[in-house]
PDB file of C-alpha atoms in Angstrom:
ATOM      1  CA  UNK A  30     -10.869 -56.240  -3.362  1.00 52.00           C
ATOM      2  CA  UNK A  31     -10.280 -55.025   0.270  1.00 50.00           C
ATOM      3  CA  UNK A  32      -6.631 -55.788   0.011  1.00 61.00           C
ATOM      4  CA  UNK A  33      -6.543 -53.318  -3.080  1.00 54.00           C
ATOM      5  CA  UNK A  34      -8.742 -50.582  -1.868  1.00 53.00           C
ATOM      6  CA  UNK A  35      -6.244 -51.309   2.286  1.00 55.00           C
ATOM      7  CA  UNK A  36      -3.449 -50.622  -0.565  1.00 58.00           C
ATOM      8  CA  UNK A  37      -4.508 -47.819  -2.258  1.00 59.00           C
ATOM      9  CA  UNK A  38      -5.666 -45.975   1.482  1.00 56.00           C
ATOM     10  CA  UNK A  39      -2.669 -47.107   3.519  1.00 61.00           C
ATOM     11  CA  UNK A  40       0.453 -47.133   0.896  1.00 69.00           C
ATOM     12  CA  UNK A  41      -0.216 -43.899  -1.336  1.00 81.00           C
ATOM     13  CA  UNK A  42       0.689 -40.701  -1.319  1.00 88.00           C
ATOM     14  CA  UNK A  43      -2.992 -38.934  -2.730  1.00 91.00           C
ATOM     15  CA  UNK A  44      -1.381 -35.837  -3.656  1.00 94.00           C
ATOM     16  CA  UNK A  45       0.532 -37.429  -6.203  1.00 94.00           C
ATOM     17  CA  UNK A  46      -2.327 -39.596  -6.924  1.00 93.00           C
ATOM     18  CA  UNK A  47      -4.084 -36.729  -7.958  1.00 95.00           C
ATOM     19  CA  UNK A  48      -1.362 -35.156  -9.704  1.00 97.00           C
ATOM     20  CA  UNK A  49      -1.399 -38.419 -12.020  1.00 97.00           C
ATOM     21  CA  UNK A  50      -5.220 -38.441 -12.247  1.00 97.00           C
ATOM     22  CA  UNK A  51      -5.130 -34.417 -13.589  1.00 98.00           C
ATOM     23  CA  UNK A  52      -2.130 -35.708 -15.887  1.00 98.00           C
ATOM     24  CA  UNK A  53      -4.280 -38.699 -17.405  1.00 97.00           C
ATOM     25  CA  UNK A  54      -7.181 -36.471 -17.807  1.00 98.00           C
ATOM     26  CA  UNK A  55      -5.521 -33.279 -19.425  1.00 98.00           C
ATOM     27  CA  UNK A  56      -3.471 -35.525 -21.962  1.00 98.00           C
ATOM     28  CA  UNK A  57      -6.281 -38.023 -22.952  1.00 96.00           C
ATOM     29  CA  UNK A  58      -8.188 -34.639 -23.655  1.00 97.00           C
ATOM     30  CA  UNK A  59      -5.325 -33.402 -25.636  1.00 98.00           C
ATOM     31  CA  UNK A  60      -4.616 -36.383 -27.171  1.00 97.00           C
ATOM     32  CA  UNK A  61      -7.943 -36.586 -28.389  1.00 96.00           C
ATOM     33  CA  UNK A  62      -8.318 -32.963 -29.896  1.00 97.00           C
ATOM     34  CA  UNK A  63      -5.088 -33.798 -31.573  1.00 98.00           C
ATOM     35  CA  UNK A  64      -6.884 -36.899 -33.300  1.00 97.00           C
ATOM     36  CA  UNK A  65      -9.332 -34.528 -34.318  1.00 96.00           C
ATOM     37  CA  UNK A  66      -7.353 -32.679 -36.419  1.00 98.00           C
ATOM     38  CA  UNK A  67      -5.303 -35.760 -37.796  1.00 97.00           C
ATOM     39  CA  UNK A  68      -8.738 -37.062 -39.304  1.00 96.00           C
ATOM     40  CA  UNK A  69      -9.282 -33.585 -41.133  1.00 96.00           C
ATOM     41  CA  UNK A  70      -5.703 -33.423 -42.668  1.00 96.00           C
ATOM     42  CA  UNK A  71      -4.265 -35.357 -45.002  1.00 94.00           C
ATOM     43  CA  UNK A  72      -0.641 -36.022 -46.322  1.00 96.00           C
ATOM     44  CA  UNK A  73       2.654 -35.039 -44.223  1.00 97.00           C
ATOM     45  CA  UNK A  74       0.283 -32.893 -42.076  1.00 98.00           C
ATOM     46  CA  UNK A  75      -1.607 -35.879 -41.176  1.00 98.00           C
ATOM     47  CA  UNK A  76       1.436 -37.299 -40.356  1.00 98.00           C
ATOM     48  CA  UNK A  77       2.626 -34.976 -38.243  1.00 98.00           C
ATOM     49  CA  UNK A  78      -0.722 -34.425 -36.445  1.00 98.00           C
ATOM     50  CA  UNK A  79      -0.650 -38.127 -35.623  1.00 98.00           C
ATOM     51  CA  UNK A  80       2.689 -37.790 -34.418  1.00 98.00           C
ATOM     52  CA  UNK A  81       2.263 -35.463 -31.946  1.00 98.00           C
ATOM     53  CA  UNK A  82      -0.982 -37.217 -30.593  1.00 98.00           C
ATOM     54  CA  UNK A  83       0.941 -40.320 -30.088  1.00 98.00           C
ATOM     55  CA  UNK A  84       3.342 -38.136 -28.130  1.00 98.00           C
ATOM     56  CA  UNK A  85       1.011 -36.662 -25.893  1.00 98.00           C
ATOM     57  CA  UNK A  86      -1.196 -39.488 -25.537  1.00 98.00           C
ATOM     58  CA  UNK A  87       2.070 -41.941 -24.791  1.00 98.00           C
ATOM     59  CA  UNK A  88       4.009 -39.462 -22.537  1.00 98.00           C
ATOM     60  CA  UNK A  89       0.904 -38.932 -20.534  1.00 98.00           C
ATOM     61  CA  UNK A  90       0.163 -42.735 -20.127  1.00 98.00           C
ATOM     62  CA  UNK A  91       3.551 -43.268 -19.254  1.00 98.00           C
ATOM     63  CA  UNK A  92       3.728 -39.693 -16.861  1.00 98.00           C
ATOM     64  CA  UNK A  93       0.162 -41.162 -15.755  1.00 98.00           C
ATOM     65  CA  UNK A  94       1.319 -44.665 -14.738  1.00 96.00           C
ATOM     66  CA  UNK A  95       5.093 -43.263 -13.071  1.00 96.00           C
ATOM     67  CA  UNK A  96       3.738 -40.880 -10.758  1.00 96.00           C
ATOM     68  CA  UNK A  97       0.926 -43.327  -9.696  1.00 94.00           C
ATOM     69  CA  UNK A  98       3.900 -45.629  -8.935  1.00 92.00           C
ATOM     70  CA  UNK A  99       5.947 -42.727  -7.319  1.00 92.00           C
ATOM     71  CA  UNK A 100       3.130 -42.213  -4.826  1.00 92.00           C
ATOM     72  CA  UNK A 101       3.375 -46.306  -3.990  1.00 87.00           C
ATOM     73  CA  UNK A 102       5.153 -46.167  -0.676  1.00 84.00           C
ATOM     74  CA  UNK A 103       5.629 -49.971   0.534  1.00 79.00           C
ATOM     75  CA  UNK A 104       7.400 -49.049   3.642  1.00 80.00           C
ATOM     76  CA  UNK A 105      10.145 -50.895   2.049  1.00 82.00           C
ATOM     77  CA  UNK A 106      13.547 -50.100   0.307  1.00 84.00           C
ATOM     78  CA  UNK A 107      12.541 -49.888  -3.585  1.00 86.00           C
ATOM     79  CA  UNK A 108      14.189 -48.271  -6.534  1.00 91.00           C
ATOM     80  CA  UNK A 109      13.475 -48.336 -10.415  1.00 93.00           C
ATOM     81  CA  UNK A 110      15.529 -49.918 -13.313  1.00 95.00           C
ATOM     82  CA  UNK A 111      16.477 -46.938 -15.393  1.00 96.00           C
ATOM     83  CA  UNK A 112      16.616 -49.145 -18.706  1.00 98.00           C
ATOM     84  CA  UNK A 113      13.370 -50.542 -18.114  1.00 97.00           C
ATOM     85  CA  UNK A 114      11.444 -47.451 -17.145  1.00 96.00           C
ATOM     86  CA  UNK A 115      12.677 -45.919 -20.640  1.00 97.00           C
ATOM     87  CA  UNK A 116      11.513 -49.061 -22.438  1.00 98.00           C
ATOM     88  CA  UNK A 117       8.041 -48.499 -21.226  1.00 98.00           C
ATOM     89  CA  UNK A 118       8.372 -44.511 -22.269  1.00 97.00           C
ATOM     90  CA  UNK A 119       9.332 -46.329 -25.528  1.00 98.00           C
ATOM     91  CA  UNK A 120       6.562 -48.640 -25.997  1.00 98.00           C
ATOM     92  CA  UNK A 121       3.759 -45.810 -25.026  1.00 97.00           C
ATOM     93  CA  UNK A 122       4.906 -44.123 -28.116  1.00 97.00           C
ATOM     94  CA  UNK A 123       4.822 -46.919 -30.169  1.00 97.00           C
ATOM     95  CA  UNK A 124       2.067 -48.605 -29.394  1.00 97.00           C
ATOM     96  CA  UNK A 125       0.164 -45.335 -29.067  1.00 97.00           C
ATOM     97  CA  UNK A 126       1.098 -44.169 -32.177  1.00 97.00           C
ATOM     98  CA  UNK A 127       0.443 -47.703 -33.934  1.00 98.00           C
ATOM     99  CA  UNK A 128      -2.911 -47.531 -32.487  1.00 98.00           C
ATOM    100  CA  UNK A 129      -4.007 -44.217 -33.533  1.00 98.00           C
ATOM    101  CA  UNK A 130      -2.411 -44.281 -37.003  1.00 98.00           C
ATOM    102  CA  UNK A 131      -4.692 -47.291 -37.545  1.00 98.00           C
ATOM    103  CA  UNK A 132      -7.952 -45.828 -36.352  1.00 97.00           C
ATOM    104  CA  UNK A 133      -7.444 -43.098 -38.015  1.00 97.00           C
ATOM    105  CA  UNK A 134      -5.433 -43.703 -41.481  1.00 97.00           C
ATOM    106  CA  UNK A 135      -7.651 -46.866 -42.069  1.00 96.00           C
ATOM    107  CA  UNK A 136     -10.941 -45.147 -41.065  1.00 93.00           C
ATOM    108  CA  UNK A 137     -13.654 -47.067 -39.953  1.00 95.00           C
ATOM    109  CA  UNK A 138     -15.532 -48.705 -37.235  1.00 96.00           C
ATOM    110  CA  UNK A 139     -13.405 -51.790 -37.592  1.00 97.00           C
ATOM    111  CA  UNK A 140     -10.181 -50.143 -37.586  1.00 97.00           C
ATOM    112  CA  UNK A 141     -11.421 -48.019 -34.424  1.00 97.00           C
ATOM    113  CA  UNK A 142     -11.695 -51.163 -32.262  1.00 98.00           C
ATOM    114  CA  UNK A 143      -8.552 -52.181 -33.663  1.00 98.00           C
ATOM    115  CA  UNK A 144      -6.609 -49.348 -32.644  1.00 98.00           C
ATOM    116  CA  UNK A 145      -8.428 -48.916 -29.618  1.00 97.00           C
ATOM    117  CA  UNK A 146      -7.352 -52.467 -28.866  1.00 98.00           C
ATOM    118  CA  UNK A 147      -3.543 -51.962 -29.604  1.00 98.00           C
ATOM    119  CA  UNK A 148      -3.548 -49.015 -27.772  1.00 97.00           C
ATOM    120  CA  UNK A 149      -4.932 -51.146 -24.725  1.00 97.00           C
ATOM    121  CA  UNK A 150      -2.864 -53.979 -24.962  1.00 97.00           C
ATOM    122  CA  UNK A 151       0.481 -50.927 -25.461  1.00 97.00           C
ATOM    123  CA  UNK A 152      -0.888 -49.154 -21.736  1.00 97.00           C
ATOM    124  CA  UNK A 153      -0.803 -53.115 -20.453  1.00 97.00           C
ATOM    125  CA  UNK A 154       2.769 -53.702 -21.896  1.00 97.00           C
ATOM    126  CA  UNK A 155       3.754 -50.567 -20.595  1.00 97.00           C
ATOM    127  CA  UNK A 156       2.497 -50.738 -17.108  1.00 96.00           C
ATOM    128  CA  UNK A 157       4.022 -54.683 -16.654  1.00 97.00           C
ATOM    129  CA  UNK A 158       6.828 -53.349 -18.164  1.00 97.00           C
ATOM    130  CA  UNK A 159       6.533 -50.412 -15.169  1.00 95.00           C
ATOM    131  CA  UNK A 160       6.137 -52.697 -13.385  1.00 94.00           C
ATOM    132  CA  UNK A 161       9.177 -55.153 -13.948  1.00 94.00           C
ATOM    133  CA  UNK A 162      11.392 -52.146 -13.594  1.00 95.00           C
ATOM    134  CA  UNK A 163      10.053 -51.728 -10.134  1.00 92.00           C
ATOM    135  CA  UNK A 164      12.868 -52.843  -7.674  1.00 91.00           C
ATOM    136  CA  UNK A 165      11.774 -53.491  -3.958  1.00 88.00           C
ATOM    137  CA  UNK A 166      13.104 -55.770  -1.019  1.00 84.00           C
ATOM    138  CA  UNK A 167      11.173 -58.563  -1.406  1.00 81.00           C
ATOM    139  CA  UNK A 168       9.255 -60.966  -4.000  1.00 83.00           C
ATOM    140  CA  UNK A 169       7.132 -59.519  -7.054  1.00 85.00           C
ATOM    141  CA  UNK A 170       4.862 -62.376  -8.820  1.00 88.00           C
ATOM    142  CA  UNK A 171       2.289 -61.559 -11.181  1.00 88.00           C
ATOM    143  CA  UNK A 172      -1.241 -63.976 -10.969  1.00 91.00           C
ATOM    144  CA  UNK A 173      -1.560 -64.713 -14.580  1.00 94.00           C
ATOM    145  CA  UNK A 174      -5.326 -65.295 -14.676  1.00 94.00           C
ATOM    146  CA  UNK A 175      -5.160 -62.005 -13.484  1.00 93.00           C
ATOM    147  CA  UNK A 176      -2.418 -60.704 -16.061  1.00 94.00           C
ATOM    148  CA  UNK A 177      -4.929 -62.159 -18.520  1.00 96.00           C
ATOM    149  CA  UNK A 178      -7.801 -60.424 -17.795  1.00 95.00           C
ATOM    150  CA  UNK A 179      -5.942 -57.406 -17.526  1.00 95.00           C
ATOM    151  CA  UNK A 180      -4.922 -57.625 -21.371  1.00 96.00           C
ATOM    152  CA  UNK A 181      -8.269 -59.332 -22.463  1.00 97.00           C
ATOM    153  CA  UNK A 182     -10.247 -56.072 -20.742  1.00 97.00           C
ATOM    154  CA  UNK A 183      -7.508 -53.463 -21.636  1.00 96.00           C
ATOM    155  CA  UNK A 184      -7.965 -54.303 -25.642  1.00 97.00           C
ATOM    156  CA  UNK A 185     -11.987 -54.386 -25.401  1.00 98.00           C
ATOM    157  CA  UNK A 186     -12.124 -51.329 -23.182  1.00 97.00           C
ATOM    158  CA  UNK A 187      -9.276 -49.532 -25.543  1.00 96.00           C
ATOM    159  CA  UNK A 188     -11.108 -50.854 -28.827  1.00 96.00           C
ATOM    160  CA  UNK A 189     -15.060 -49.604 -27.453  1.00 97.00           C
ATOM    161  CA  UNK A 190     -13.513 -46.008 -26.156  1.00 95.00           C
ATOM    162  CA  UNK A 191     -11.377 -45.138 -29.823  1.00 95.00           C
ATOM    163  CA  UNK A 192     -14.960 -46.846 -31.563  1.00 95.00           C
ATOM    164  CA  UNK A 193     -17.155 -44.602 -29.450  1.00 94.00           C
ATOM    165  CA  UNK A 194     -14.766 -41.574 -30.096  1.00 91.00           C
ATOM    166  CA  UNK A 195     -14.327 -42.001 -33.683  1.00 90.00           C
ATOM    167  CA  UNK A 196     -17.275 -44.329 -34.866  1.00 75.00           C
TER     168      UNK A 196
END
């Protein structure tokens, strides 16, 4: 825990840390009204009002997550596979928009947690996939106890927040 918190305090830049913090909070607000008024529609509208919350909510995850990285400064040479770092855009959307389309074309408690969870697991496939595109001089490994917990919290976390917000 101390090496994360010596991280965070000695290798970030916290004005762009809080530049990613105002983005995560100003597009999971938007992303949320635009929910809203996906669950009142119906047809093409629908649709289209999911659409556009899976674009907010999986541009701002992805804006969210690339800044926070942006401000990581390992003191280092480091760089960013362009290819991989538009995959990740690319599976915000998706899993994003799968998630939400669930929750809210299925309806239910069930299908909540479900989307919830798919929208977890799509900001943990995103950020490894962040991540992977990260080039620096040296070694990256990954702990994959840790990887799993990661994914196992990300889905029950993501499932109880879309339950709680659409019940």
């Amino acid at each position: 825990m101390l090496t994360v918190v010596g991280c965070l305090v000695e290798a970030h830049d916290f004005r762009l840390v809080a530049l990613a913090a105002g983005i995560c909070a100003l597009s999971a607000l938007t992303t949320v009204c635009l929910v809203s008024h996906a669950r009142r529609a119906g047809g093409w509208v629908q649709a289209g009002w999911l659409a556009v919350a899976a674009t907010a909510g999986g541009s701002g995850i992805w804006a969210t997550h690339f800044i926070a990285m942006l401000a990581f400064a390992p003191g280092v040479p480091s760089g960013y596979d362009v290819a991989l770092t538009g995959l990740s855009l690319a599976i915000a959307f998706a899993l994003v928009g799968s998630g939400l389309s669930l929750a809210v074309l299925v309806g239910g408690r069930a299908a909540a947690w479900a989307g919830g969870a798919i929208l977890g697991l799509g900001i943990a496939a995103m950020h490894y996939t962040g991540m992977a595109a990260y080039d620096v001089a040296g070694h990256k490994t990954w702990d994959p106890a840790t990887v799993g917990v990661s994914l196992a919290l990300g889905a029950l976390l993501g499932g109880a927040a879309l339950a709680a917000q659409l019940g």
